[in-house]
Amino acid sequence: MPQTRTMPRLQAINPIGLYDPSANGYSHLMLAPANARWLFVAGQGGEDVNGTLSDDFAEQLQQCLDNLQRALTAGGARFAQIAKLTVLVVDHSEARLALISEALASAAGADMAPACTLIPVPRLALDGMLIEIDATACLPASPEQAA
C-alpha cells in the first residue's frame, strides 16, 4: 500500500500583546512550511462572468469571494491554504469592514484565517468596482504531498 504524506499546514500566529483578530476574519502572521509551492492569485473583483458589477457592496463582496474561490480551485488550492490576502475597498467604512470581516471569517470556517491587509482606495480598475481581493496560497511541494 502506498504511503501517503501530508503537507505540513500553514501555522497561524497571533502574538500575545497584539489584539485577537480572529473575529475579524484574519490572523496577524502565517508561517508556511519549507516544502511548499506558492500560488499567486491576481486581484478578483465583484464582476460576474459577463463583467457585470452590482451597485450593492455586499453583492460585489460575495461575487468577489466566489471569483477568488474559482481562481483558487483552478490553481489546485482551497481557502484554507491562503497565507495572505490583500483587500482593496472603495469608500471604506465600518459597515463595509463588518461585512468583510464576517465574510472572511465565514470563508475560513474552522480553519485559521489568513493574514490580511485592508487598504482603502479612491477607485479600482473598473467604474463601479467597490472591492478587489488578491491572495497568496501555499500548496504542497508536489502533488503527492497534497492532503
mmCIF file of N, CA, C and O in Angstrom, residues 26-128:
data_model
loop_
_atom_site.group_PDB
_atom_site.id
_atom_site.type_symbol
_atom_site.label_atom_id
_atom_site.label_comp_id
_atom_site.label_asym_id
_atom_site.label_seq_id
_atom_site.Cartn_x
_atom_site.Cartn_y
_atom_site.Cartn_z
ATOM 1 N N TYR A 26 -9.171 37.297 10.145
ATOM 2 C CA TYR A 26 -7.772 37.211 9.724
ATOM 3 C C TYR A 26 -6.872 36.890 10.901
ATOM 4 O O TYR A 26 -7.293 36.889 12.053
ATOM 5 N N SER A 27 -5.617 36.564 10.583
ATOM 6 C CA SER A 27 -4.577 36.307 11.572
ATOM 7 C C SER A 27 -3.459 37.314 11.348
ATOM 8 O O SER A 27 -3.285 37.836 10.247
ATOM 9 N N HIS A 28 -2.675 37.579 12.396
ATOM 10 C CA HIS A 28 -1.557 38.517 12.251
ATOM 11 C C HIS A 28 -0.425 37.937 11.405
ATOM 12 O O HIS A 28 0.167 38.644 10.589
ATOM 13 N N LEU A 29 -0.104 36.666 11.610
ATOM 14 C CA LEU A 29 1.012 36.029 10.912
ATOM 15 C C LEU A 29 0.596 34.661 10.402
ATOM 16 O O LEU A 29 -0.201 33.977 11.040
ATOM 17 N N MET A 30 1.181 34.265 9.282
ATOM 18 C CA MET A 30 1.014 32.899 8.788
ATOM 19 C C MET A 30 2.407 32.384 8.440
ATOM 20 O O MET A 30 3.132 33.003 7.647
ATOM 21 N N LEU A 31 2.787 31.270 9.029
ATOM 22 C CA LEU A 31 4.089 30.663 8.792
ATOM 23 C C LEU A 31 3.896 29.485 7.849
ATOM 24 O O LEU A 31 3.106 28.583 8.119
ATOM 25 N N ALA A 32 4.623 29.512 6.732
ATOM 26 C CA ALA A 32 4.489 28.464 5.725
ATOM 27 C C ALA A 32 5.558 27.395 5.929
ATOM 28 O O ALA A 32 6.662 27.687 6.385
ATOM 29 N N PRO A 33 5.232 26.149 5.581
ATOM 30 C CA PRO A 33 6.219 25.081 5.689
ATOM 31 C C PRO A 33 7.310 25.256 4.630
ATOM 32 O O PRO A 33 7.103 25.910 3.607
ATOM 33 N N ALA A 34 8.452 24.649 4.885
ATOM 34 C CA ALA A 34 9.587 24.763 3.967
ATOM 35 C C ALA A 34 9.309 24.092 2.626
ATOM 36 O O ALA A 34 9.771 24.550 1.596
ATOM 37 N N ASN A 35 8.554 23.007 2.625
ATOM 38 C CA ASN A 35 8.305 22.254 1.390
ATOM 39 C C ASN A 35 7.002 22.706 0.734
ATOM 40 O O ASN A 35 6.035 21.969 0.664
ATOM 41 N N ALA A 36 6.996 23.927 0.221
ATOM 42 C CA ALA A 36 5.759 24.474 -0.338
ATOM 43 C C ALA A 36 5.985 25.123 -1.693
ATOM 44 O O ALA A 36 7.084 25.561 -2.019
ATOM 45 N N ARG A 37 4.905 25.148 -2.476
ATOM 46 C CA ARG A 37 4.856 25.941 -3.704
ATOM 47 C C ARG A 37 3.914 27.092 -3.425
ATOM 48 O O ARG A 37 3.017 26.987 -2.595
ATOM 49 N N TRP A 38 4.080 28.191 -4.139
ATOM 50 C CA TRP A 38 3.239 29.375 -3.922
ATOM 51 C C TRP A 38 2.354 29.614 -5.130
ATOM 52 O O TRP A 38 2.796 29.522 -6.268
ATOM 53 N N LEU A 39 1.097 29.918 -4.847
ATOM 54 C CA LEU A 39 0.130 30.278 -5.878
ATOM 55 C C LEU A 39 -0.266 31.731 -5.637
ATOM 56 O O LEU A 39 -0.745 32.070 -4.555
ATOM 57 N N PHE A 40 -0.066 32.582 -6.625
ATOM 58 C CA PHE A 40 -0.398 34.000 -6.519
ATOM 59 C C PHE A 40 -1.645 34.259 -7.350
ATOM 60 O O PHE A 40 -1.649 34.042 -8.560
ATOM 61 N N VAL A 41 -2.696 34.716 -6.696
ATOM 62 C CA VAL A 41 -3.972 34.983 -7.365
ATOM 63 C C VAL A 41 -4.116 36.492 -7.535
ATOM 64 O O VAL A 41 -4.088 37.240 -6.556
ATOM 65 N N ALA A 42 -4.260 36.927 -8.774
ATOM 66 C CA ALA A 42 -4.456 38.346 -9.059
ATOM 67 C C ALA A 42 -5.733 38.848 -8.406
ATOM 68 O O ALA A 42 -6.626 38.071 -8.061
ATOM 69 N N GLY A 43 -5.816 40.141 -8.242
ATOM 70 C CA GLY A 43 -6.989 40.745 -7.622
ATOM 71 C C GLY A 43 -8.275 40.321 -8.309
ATOM 72 O O GLY A 43 -8.404 40.446 -9.523
ATOM 73 N N GLN A 44 -9.197 39.793 -7.515
ATOM 74 C CA GLN A 44 -10.502 39.378 -8.014
ATOM 75 C C GLN A 44 -11.530 40.397 -7.563
ATOM 76 O O GLN A 44 -11.587 40.744 -6.390
ATOM 77 N N GLY A 45 -12.305 40.885 -8.516
ATOM 78 C CA GLY A 45 -13.315 41.888 -8.211
ATOM 79 C C GLY A 45 -14.692 41.266 -8.113
ATOM 80 O O GLY A 45 -14.860 40.051 -8.156
ATOM 81 N N GLY A 46 -15.684 42.122 -7.999
ATOM 82 C CA GLY A 46 -17.058 41.687 -7.827
ATOM 83 C C GLY A 46 -17.839 41.553 -9.110
ATOM 84 O O GLY A 46 -19.071 41.524 -9.088
ATOM 85 N N GLU A 47 -17.156 41.447 -10.243
ATOM 86 C CA GLU A 47 -17.870 41.316 -11.511
ATOM 87 C C GLU A 47 -18.202 39.849 -11.789
ATOM 88 O O GLU A 47 -17.444 38.952 -11.435
ATOM 89 N N ASP A 48 -19.352 39.623 -12.412
ATOM 90 C CA ASP A 48 -19.730 38.253 -12.760
ATOM 91 C C ASP A 48 -19.018 37.839 -14.042
ATOM 92 O O ASP A 48 -18.213 38.601 -14.592
ATOM 93 N N VAL A 49 -19.301 36.647 -14.522
ATOM 94 C CA VAL A 49 -18.629 36.096 -15.703
ATOM 95 C C VAL A 49 -18.818 36.982 -16.942
ATOM 96 O O VAL A 49 -18.003 36.974 -17.858
ATOM 97 N N ASN A 50 -19.883 37.779 -16.970
ATOM 98 C CA ASN A 50 -20.139 38.683 -18.094
ATOM 99 C C ASN A 50 -19.537 40.066 -17.884
ATOM 100 O O ASN A 50 -19.731 40.952 -18.706
ATOM 101 N N GLY A 51 -18.851 40.259 -16.755
ATOM 102 C CA GLY A 51 -18.246 41.554 -16.462
ATOM 103 C C GLY A 51 -19.191 42.548 -15.822
ATOM 104 O O GLY A 51 -18.864 43.719 -15.689
ATOM 105 N N THR A 52 -20.367 42.084 -15.413
ATOM 106 C CA THR A 52 -21.363 42.956 -14.804
ATOM 107 C C THR A 52 -21.083 43.132 -13.315
ATOM 108 O O THR A 52 -20.803 42.161 -12.606
ATOM 109 N N LEU A 53 -21.175 44.377 -12.852
ATOM 110 C CA LEU A 53 -20.991 44.711 -11.443
ATOM 111 C C LEU A 53 -22.316 45.152 -10.834
ATOM 112 O O LEU A 53 -23.006 45.993 -11.411
ATOM 113 N N SER A 54 -22.636 44.605 -9.683
ATOM 114 C CA SER A 54 -23.798 45.079 -8.936
ATOM 115 C C SER A 54 -23.461 46.441 -8.338
ATOM 116 O O SER A 54 -22.298 46.752 -8.099
ATOM 117 N N ASP A 55 -24.461 47.250 -8.072
ATOM 118 C CA ASP A 55 -24.250 48.519 -7.370
ATOM 119 C C ASP A 55 -24.123 48.308 -5.865
ATOM 120 O O ASP A 55 -23.700 49.202 -5.143
ATOM 121 N N ASP A 56 -24.483 47.105 -5.390
ATOM 122 C CA ASP A 56 -24.519 46.795 -3.964
ATOM 123 C C ASP A 56 -23.175 46.234 -3.492
ATOM 124 O O ASP A 56 -22.674 45.250 -4.047
ATOM 125 N N PHE A 57 -22.590 46.838 -2.450
ATOM 126 C CA PHE A 57 -21.301 46.400 -1.933
ATOM 127 C C PHE A 57 -21.347 44.941 -1.479
ATOM 128 O O PHE A 57 -20.441 44.155 -1.798
ATOM 129 N N ALA A 58 -22.363 44.546 -0.721
ATOM 130 C CA ALA A 58 -22.454 43.172 -0.216
ATOM 131 C C ALA A 58 -22.499 42.160 -1.356
ATOM 132 O O ALA A 58 -21.877 41.091 -1.266
ATOM 133 N N GLU A 59 -23.205 42.474 -2.426
ATOM 134 C CA GLU A 59 -23.271 41.575 -3.581
ATOM 135 C C GLU A 59 -21.913 41.491 -4.271
ATOM 136 O O GLU A 59 -21.483 40.411 -4.673
ATOM 137 N N GLN A 60 -21.230 42.637 -4.411
ATOM 138 C CA GLN A 60 -19.895 42.608 -5.003
ATOM 139 C C GLN A 60 -18.925 41.800 -4.133
ATOM 140 O O GLN A 60 -18.099 41.050 -4.648
ATOM 141 N N LEU A 61 -19.023 41.957 -2.822
ATOM 142 C CA LEU A 61 -18.167 41.207 -1.902
ATOM 143 C C LEU A 61 -18.382 39.710 -2.093
ATOM 144 O O LEU A 61 -17.415 38.943 -2.208
ATOM 145 N N GLN A 62 -19.623 39.268 -2.129
ATOM 146 C CA GLN A 62 -19.907 37.846 -2.309
ATOM 147 C C GLN A 62 -19.391 37.346 -3.652
ATOM 148 O O GLN A 62 -18.778 36.289 -3.737
ATOM 149 N N GLN A 63 -19.614 38.116 -4.712
ATOM 150 C CA GLN A 63 -19.130 37.724 -6.036
ATOM 151 C C GLN A 63 -17.608 37.691 -6.050
ATOM 152 O O GLN A 63 -16.993 36.796 -6.646
ATOM 153 N N CYS A 64 -16.982 38.648 -5.390
ATOM 154 C CA CYS A 64 -15.529 38.712 -5.284
ATOM 155 C C CYS A 64 -14.985 37.431 -4.635
ATOM 156 O O CYS A 64 -14.027 36.824 -5.131
ATOM 157 N N LEU A 65 -15.595 37.013 -3.537
ATOM 158 C CA LEU A 65 -15.158 35.788 -2.861
ATOM 159 C C LEU A 65 -15.451 34.547 -3.702
ATOM 160 O O LEU A 65 -14.648 33.603 -3.717
ATOM 161 N N ASP A 66 -16.565 34.542 -4.421
ATOM 162 C CA ASP A 66 -16.857 33.436 -5.341
ATOM 163 C C ASP A 66 -15.788 33.368 -6.434
ATOM 164 O O ASP A 66 -15.308 32.280 -6.778
ATOM 165 N N ASN A 67 -15.418 34.528 -6.979
ATOM 166 C CA ASN A 67 -14.389 34.579 -8.015
ATOM 167 C C ASN A 67 -13.044 34.111 -7.460
ATOM 168 O O ASN A 67 -12.297 33.377 -8.128
ATOM 169 N N LEU A 68 -12.732 34.526 -6.241
ATOM 170 C CA LEU A 68 -11.485 34.100 -5.602
ATOM 171 C C LEU A 68 -11.477 32.583 -5.445
ATOM 172 O O LEU A 68 -10.473 31.924 -5.740
ATOM 173 N N GLN A 69 -12.587 32.010 -5.001
ATOM 174 C CA GLN A 69 -12.655 30.551 -4.836
ATOM 175 C C GLN A 69 -12.488 29.845 -6.171
ATOM 176 O O GLN A 69 -11.799 28.826 -6.252
ATOM 177 N N ARG A 70 -13.090 30.374 -7.242
ATOM 178 C CA ARG A 70 -12.925 29.769 -8.568
ATOM 179 C C ARG A 70 -11.461 29.798 -8.989
ATOM 180 O O ARG A 70 -10.933 28.820 -9.533
ATOM 181 N N ALA A 71 -10.798 30.917 -8.752
ATOM 182 C CA ALA A 71 -9.379 31.038 -9.112
ATOM 183 C C ALA A 71 -8.529 30.067 -8.296
ATOM 184 O O ALA A 71 -7.642 29.391 -8.841
ATOM 185 N N LEU A 72 -8.787 29.988 -6.988
ATOM 186 C CA LEU A 72 -8.040 29.052 -6.135
ATOM 187 C C LEU A 72 -8.221 27.621 -6.628
ATOM 188 O O LEU A 72 -7.247 26.865 -6.754
ATOM 189 N N THR A 73 -9.456 27.246 -6.915
ATOM 190 C CA THR A 73 -9.747 25.887 -7.381
ATOM 191 C C THR A 73 -8.988 25.599 -8.674
ATOM 192 O O THR A 73 -8.407 24.523 -8.834
ATOM 193 N N ALA A 74 -8.972 26.545 -9.594
ATOM 194 C CA ALA A 74 -8.256 26.371 -10.856
ATOM 195 C C ALA A 74 -6.757 26.169 -10.626
ATOM 196 O O ALA A 74 -6.100 25.462 -11.385
ATOM 197 N N GLY A 75 -6.235 26.773 -9.559
ATOM 198 C CA GLY A 75 -4.825 26.622 -9.219
ATOM 199 C C GLY A 75 -4.533 25.450 -8.305
ATOM 200 O O GLY A 75 -3.397 25.256 -7.877
ATOM 201 N N GLY A 76 -5.564 24.665 -7.983
ATOM 202 C CA GLY A 76 -5.377 23.494 -7.137
ATOM 203 C C GLY A 76 -5.341 23.800 -5.653
ATOM 204 O O GLY A 76 -4.797 23.021 -4.869
ATOM 205 N N ALA A 77 -5.922 24.922 -5.241
ATOM 206 C CA ALA A 77 -5.887 25.332 -3.835
ATOM 207 C C ALA A 77 -7.297 25.487 -3.284
ATOM 208 O O ALA A 77 -8.279 25.489 -4.023
ATOM 209 N N ARG A 78 -7.367 25.649 -1.979
ATOM 210 C CA ARG A 78 -8.631 25.944 -1.292
ATOM 211 C C ARG A 78 -8.370 27.093 -0.319
ATOM 212 O O ARG A 78 -7.225 27.451 -0.055
ATOM 213 N N PHE A 79 -9.425 27.666 0.221
ATOM 214 C CA PHE A 79 -9.298 28.853 1.072
ATOM 215 C C PHE A 79 -8.362 28.612 2.248
ATOM 216 O O PHE A 79 -7.595 29.485 2.624
ATOM 217 N N ALA A 80 -8.388 27.415 2.834
ATOM 218 C CA ALA A 80 -7.551 27.100 3.998
ATOM 219 C C ALA A 80 -6.061 27.182 3.679
ATOM 220 O O ALA A 80 -5.239 27.247 4.591
ATOM 221 N N GLN A 81 -5.696 27.192 2.392
ATOM 222 C CA GLN A 81 -4.291 27.256 2.011
ATOM 223 C C GLN A 81 -3.826 28.683 1.729
ATOM 224 O O GLN A 81 -2.676 28.898 1.375
ATOM 225 N N ILE A 82 -4.706 29.669 1.893
ATOM 226 C CA ILE A 82 -4.307 31.064 1.689
ATOM 227 C C ILE A 82 -3.465 31.517 2.874
ATOM 228 O O ILE A 82 -3.876 31.402 4.019
ATOM 229 N N ALA A 83 -2.287 32.032 2.566
ATOM 230 C CA ALA A 83 -1.408 32.585 3.599
ATOM 231 C C ALA A 83 -1.656 34.073 3.772
ATOM 232 O O ALA A 83 -1.572 34.598 4.878
ATOM 233 N N LYS A 84 -1.979 34.784 2.679
ATOM 234 C CA LYS A 84 -2.088 36.243 2.734
ATOM 235 C C LYS A 84 -3.146 36.733 1.758
ATOM 236 O O LYS A 84 -3.202 36.298 0.622
ATOM 237 N N LEU A 85 -3.983 37.644 2.244
ATOM 238 C CA LEU A 85 -4.967 38.350 1.422
ATOM 239 C C LEU A 85 -4.669 39.837 1.469
ATOM 240 O O LEU A 85 -4.230 40.362 2.498
ATOM 241 N N THR A 86 -4.946 40.515 0.377
ATOM 242 C CA THR A 86 -4.963 41.972 0.352
ATOM 243 C C THR A 86 -6.338 42.375 -0.158
ATOM 244 O O THR A 86 -6.773 41.914 -1.217
ATOM 245 N N VAL A 87 -7.037 43.199 0.613
ATOM 246 C CA VAL A 87 -8.389 43.632 0.279
ATOM 247 C C VAL A 87 -8.347 45.130 0.000
ATOM 248 O O VAL A 87 -7.917 45.912 0.844
ATOM 249 N N LEU A 88 -8.773 45.517 -1.185
ATOM 250 C CA LEU A 88 -8.855 46.923 -1.575
ATOM 251 C C LEU A 88 -10.327 47.320 -1.580
ATOM 252 O O LEU A 88 -11.155 46.631 -2.185
ATOM 253 N N VAL A 89 -10.658 48.421 -0.901
ATOM 254 C CA VAL A 89 -12.055 48.821 -0.744
ATOM 255 C C VAL A 89 -12.231 50.297 -1.087
ATOM 256 O O VAL A 89 -11.528 51.153 -0.550
ATOM 257 N N VAL A 90 -13.183 50.587 -1.960
ATOM 258 C CA VAL A 90 -13.561 51.960 -2.288
ATOM 259 C C VAL A 90 -14.579 52.425 -1.245
ATOM 260 O O VAL A 90 -15.448 51.659 -0.825
ATOM 261 N N ASP A 91 -14.471 53.675 -0.818
ATOM 262 C CA ASP A 91 -15.390 54.252 0.177
ATOM 263 C C ASP A 91 -15.482 53.385 1.431
ATOM 264 O O ASP A 91 -16.567 53.048 1.906
ATOM 265 N N HIS A 92 -14.333 53.030 1.962
ATOM 266 C CA HIS A 92 -14.271 52.181 3.152
ATOM 267 C C HIS A 92 -15.045 52.808 4.309
ATOM 268 O O HIS A 92 -15.054 54.015 4.499
ATOM 269 N N SER A 93 -15.721 51.940 5.071
ATOM 270 C CA SER A 93 -16.475 52.378 6.252
ATOM 271 C C SER A 93 -16.490 51.235 7.257
ATOM 272 O O SER A 93 -16.164 50.090 6.914
ATOM 273 N N GLU A 94 -16.911 51.541 8.483
ATOM 274 C CA GLU A 94 -17.037 50.492 9.500
ATOM 275 C C GLU A 94 -18.091 49.465 9.074
ATOM 276 O O GLU A 94 -17.948 48.278 9.354
ATOM 277 N N ALA A 95 -19.135 49.906 8.401
ATOM 278 C CA ALA A 95 -20.169 48.980 7.933
ATOM 279 C C ALA A 95 -19.597 48.008 6.904
ATOM 280 O O ALA A 95 -19.885 46.800 6.950
ATOM 281 N N ARG A 96 -18.778 48.512 5.990
ATOM 282 C CA ARG A 96 -18.163 47.636 4.992
ATOM 283 C C ARG A 96 -17.150 46.703 5.661
ATOM 284 O O ARG A 96 -17.050 45.533 5.299
ATOM 285 N N LEU A 97 -16.416 47.214 6.626
ATOM 286 C CA LEU A 97 -15.460 46.388 7.363
ATOM 287 C C LEU A 97 -16.182 45.232 8.046
ATOM 288 O O LEU A 97 -15.711 44.089 8.022
ATOM 289 N N ALA A 98 -17.333 45.495 8.639
ATOM 290 C CA ALA A 98 -18.100 44.442 9.308
ATOM 291 C C ALA A 98 -18.520 43.361 8.308
ATOM 292 O O ALA A 98 -18.429 42.160 8.608
ATOM 293 N N LEU A 99 -18.968 43.760 7.125
ATOM 294 C CA LEU A 99 -19.354 42.787 6.099
ATOM 295 C C LEU A 99 -18.162 41.953 5.653
ATOM 296 O O LEU A 99 -18.261 40.728 5.496
ATOM 297 N N ILE A 100 -17.022 42.610 5.439
ATOM 298 C CA ILE A 100 -15.806 41.905 5.012
ATOM 299 C C ILE A 100 -15.351 40.936 6.098
ATOM 300 O O ILE A 100 -15.042 39.771 5.817
ATOM 301 N N SER A 101 -15.314 41.405 7.339
ATOM 302 C CA SER A 101 -14.876 40.555 8.452
ATOM 303 C C SER A 101 -15.749 39.313 8.569
ATOM 304 O O SER A 101 -15.244 38.199 8.718
ATOM 305 N N GLU A 102 -17.054 39.502 8.490
ATOM 306 C CA GLU A 102 -17.983 38.370 8.577
ATOM 307 C C GLU A 102 -17.775 37.398 7.422
ATOM 308 O O GLU A 102 -17.752 36.173 7.616
ATOM 309 N N ALA A 103 -17.602 37.927 6.214
ATOM 310 C CA ALA A 103 -17.430 37.075 5.038
ATOM 311 C C ALA A 103 -16.123 36.290 5.100
ATOM 312 O O ALA A 103 -16.086 35.103 4.763
ATOM 313 N N LEU A 104 -15.044 36.933 5.548
ATOM 314 C CA LEU A 104 -13.759 36.236 5.633
ATOM 315 C C LEU A 104 -13.777 35.188 6.741
ATOM 316 O O LEU A 104 -13.243 34.090 6.572
ATOM 317 N N ALA A 105 -14.385 35.509 7.868
ATOM 318 C CA ALA A 105 -14.490 34.534 8.955
ATOM 319 C C ALA A 105 -15.314 33.328 8.499
ATOM 320 O O ALA A 105 -14.970 32.180 8.790
ATOM 321 N N SER A 106 -16.374 33.581 7.756
ATOM 322 C CA SER A 106 -17.211 32.503 7.239
ATOM 323 C C SER A 106 -16.433 31.653 6.236
ATOM 324 O O SER A 106 -16.521 30.421 6.254
ATOM 325 N N ALA A 107 -15.680 32.297 5.365
ATOM 326 C CA ALA A 107 -14.896 31.564 4.368
ATOM 327 C C ALA A 107 -13.841 30.688 5.030
ATOM 328 O O ALA A 107 -13.560 29.581 4.578
ATOM 329 N N ALA A 108 -13.240 31.174 6.114
ATOM 330 C CA ALA A 108 -12.213 30.405 6.815
ATOM 331 C C ALA A 108 -12.829 29.236 7.572
ATOM 332 O O ALA A 108 -12.204 28.188 7.731
ATOM 333 N N GLY A 109 -14.051 29.403 8.046
ATOM 334 C CA GLY A 109 -14.709 28.335 8.785
ATOM 335 C C GLY A 109 -13.926 27.967 10.031
ATOM 336 O O GLY A 109 -13.491 28.828 10.784
ATOM 337 N N ALA A 110 -13.699 26.671 10.223
ATOM 338 C CA ALA A 110 -12.983 26.182 11.402
ATOM 339 C C ALA A 110 -11.476 26.358 11.273
ATOM 340 O O ALA A 110 -10.743 26.219 12.246
ATOM 341 N N ASP A 111 -10.987 26.648 10.059
ATOM 342 C CA ASP A 111 -9.549 26.857 9.852
ATOM 343 C C ASP A 111 -9.142 28.244 10.306
ATOM 344 O O ASP A 111 -9.964 29.157 10.367
ATOM 345 N N MET A 112 -7.864 28.405 10.599
ATOM 346 C CA MET A 112 -7.357 29.729 10.939
ATOM 347 C C MET A 112 -7.449 30.618 9.693
ATOM 348 O O MET A 112 -7.132 30.175 8.586
ATOM 349 N N ALA A 113 -7.868 31.832 9.879
ATOM 350 C CA ALA A 113 -7.986 32.771 8.768
ATOM 351 C C ALA A 113 -6.595 33.271 8.380
ATOM 352 O O ALA A 113 -5.703 33.358 9.220
ATOM 353 N N PRO A 114 -6.392 33.602 7.107
ATOM 354 C CA PRO A 114 -5.077 34.052 6.656
ATOM 355 C C PRO A 114 -4.718 35.442 7.175
ATOM 356 O O PRO A 114 -5.568 36.180 7.673
ATOM 357 N N ALA A 115 -3.443 35.783 7.028
ATOM 358 C CA ALA A 115 -3.020 37.158 7.269
ATOM 359 C C ALA A 115 -3.729 38.029 6.238
ATOM 360 O O ALA A 115 -3.998 37.585 5.118
ATOM 361 N N CYS A 116 -4.053 39.258 6.604
ATOM 362 C CA CYS A 116 -4.843 40.094 5.703
ATOM 363 C C CYS A 116 -4.542 41.568 5.932
ATOM 364 O O CYS A 116 -4.399 42.004 7.072
ATOM 365 N N THR A 117 -4.468 42.298 4.839
ATOM 366 C CA THR A 117 -4.329 43.750 4.887
ATOM 367 C C THR A 117 -5.479 44.360 4.106
ATOM 368 O O THR A 117 -5.741 43.955 2.977
ATOM 369 N N LEU A 118 -6.183 45.316 4.711
ATOM 370 C CA LEU A 118 -7.256 46.040 4.046
ATOM 371 C C LEU A 118 -6.742 47.435 3.727
ATOM 372 O O LEU A 118 -6.198 48.116 4.592
ATOM 373 N N ILE A 119 -6.897 47.837 2.472
ATOM 374 C CA ILE A 119 -6.418 49.142 2.025
ATOM 375 C C ILE A 119 -7.572 49.930 1.411
ATOM 376 O O ILE A 119 -8.119 49.530 0.380
ATOM 377 N N PRO A 120 -7.971 51.032 2.040
ATOM 378 C CA PRO A 120 -8.972 51.907 1.418
ATOM 379 C C PRO A 120 -8.348 52.595 0.193
ATOM 380 O O PRO A 120 -7.198 53.049 0.261
ATOM 381 N N VAL A 121 -9.080 52.643 -0.892
ATOM 382 C CA VAL A 121 -8.590 53.252 -2.128
ATOM 383 C C VAL A 121 -9.657 54.181 -2.704
ATOM 384 O O VAL A 121 -10.854 53.989 -2.461
ATOM 385 N N PRO A 122 -9.244 55.190 -3.490
ATOM 386 C CA PRO A 122 -10.231 56.101 -4.076
ATOM 387 C C PRO A 122 -11.038 55.473 -5.219
ATOM 388 O O PRO A 122 -12.183 55.850 -5.446
ATOM 389 N N ARG A 123 -10.426 54.524 -5.946
ATOM 390 C CA ARG A 123 -11.134 53.829 -7.020
ATOM 391 C C ARG A 123 -10.350 52.588 -7.411
ATOM 392 O O ARG A 123 -9.196 52.448 -7.052
ATOM 393 N N LEU A 124 -11.036 51.705 -8.139
ATOM 394 C CA LEU A 124 -10.407 50.493 -8.645
ATOM 395 C C LEU A 124 -10.444 50.512 -10.166
ATOM 396 O O LEU A 124 -10.827 51.517 -10.770
ATOM 397 N N ALA A 125 -10.051 49.421 -10.794
ATOM 398 C CA ALA A 125 -9.853 49.378 -12.242
ATOM 399 C C ALA A 125 -11.086 49.733 -13.061
ATOM 400 O O ALA A 125 -10.978 50.394 -14.090
ATOM 401 N N LEU A 126 -12.251 49.282 -12.625
ATOM 402 C CA LEU A 126 -13.476 49.488 -13.404
ATOM 403 C C LEU A 126 -14.396 50.493 -12.725
ATOM 404 O O LEU A 126 -14.475 50.540 -11.501
ATOM 405 N N ASP A 127 -15.107 51.274 -13.520
ATOM 406 C CA ASP A 127 -16.127 52.160 -12.956
ATOM 407 C C ASP A 127 -17.130 51.307 -12.178
ATOM 408 O O ASP A 127 -17.598 50.277 -12.672
ATOM 409 N N GLY A 128 -17.438 51.712 -10.966
ATOM 410 C CA GLY A 128 -18.412 50.996 -10.146
ATOM 411 C C GLY A 128 -17.841 49.846 -9.344
ATOM 412 O O GLY A 128 -18.547 49.251 -8.536
#
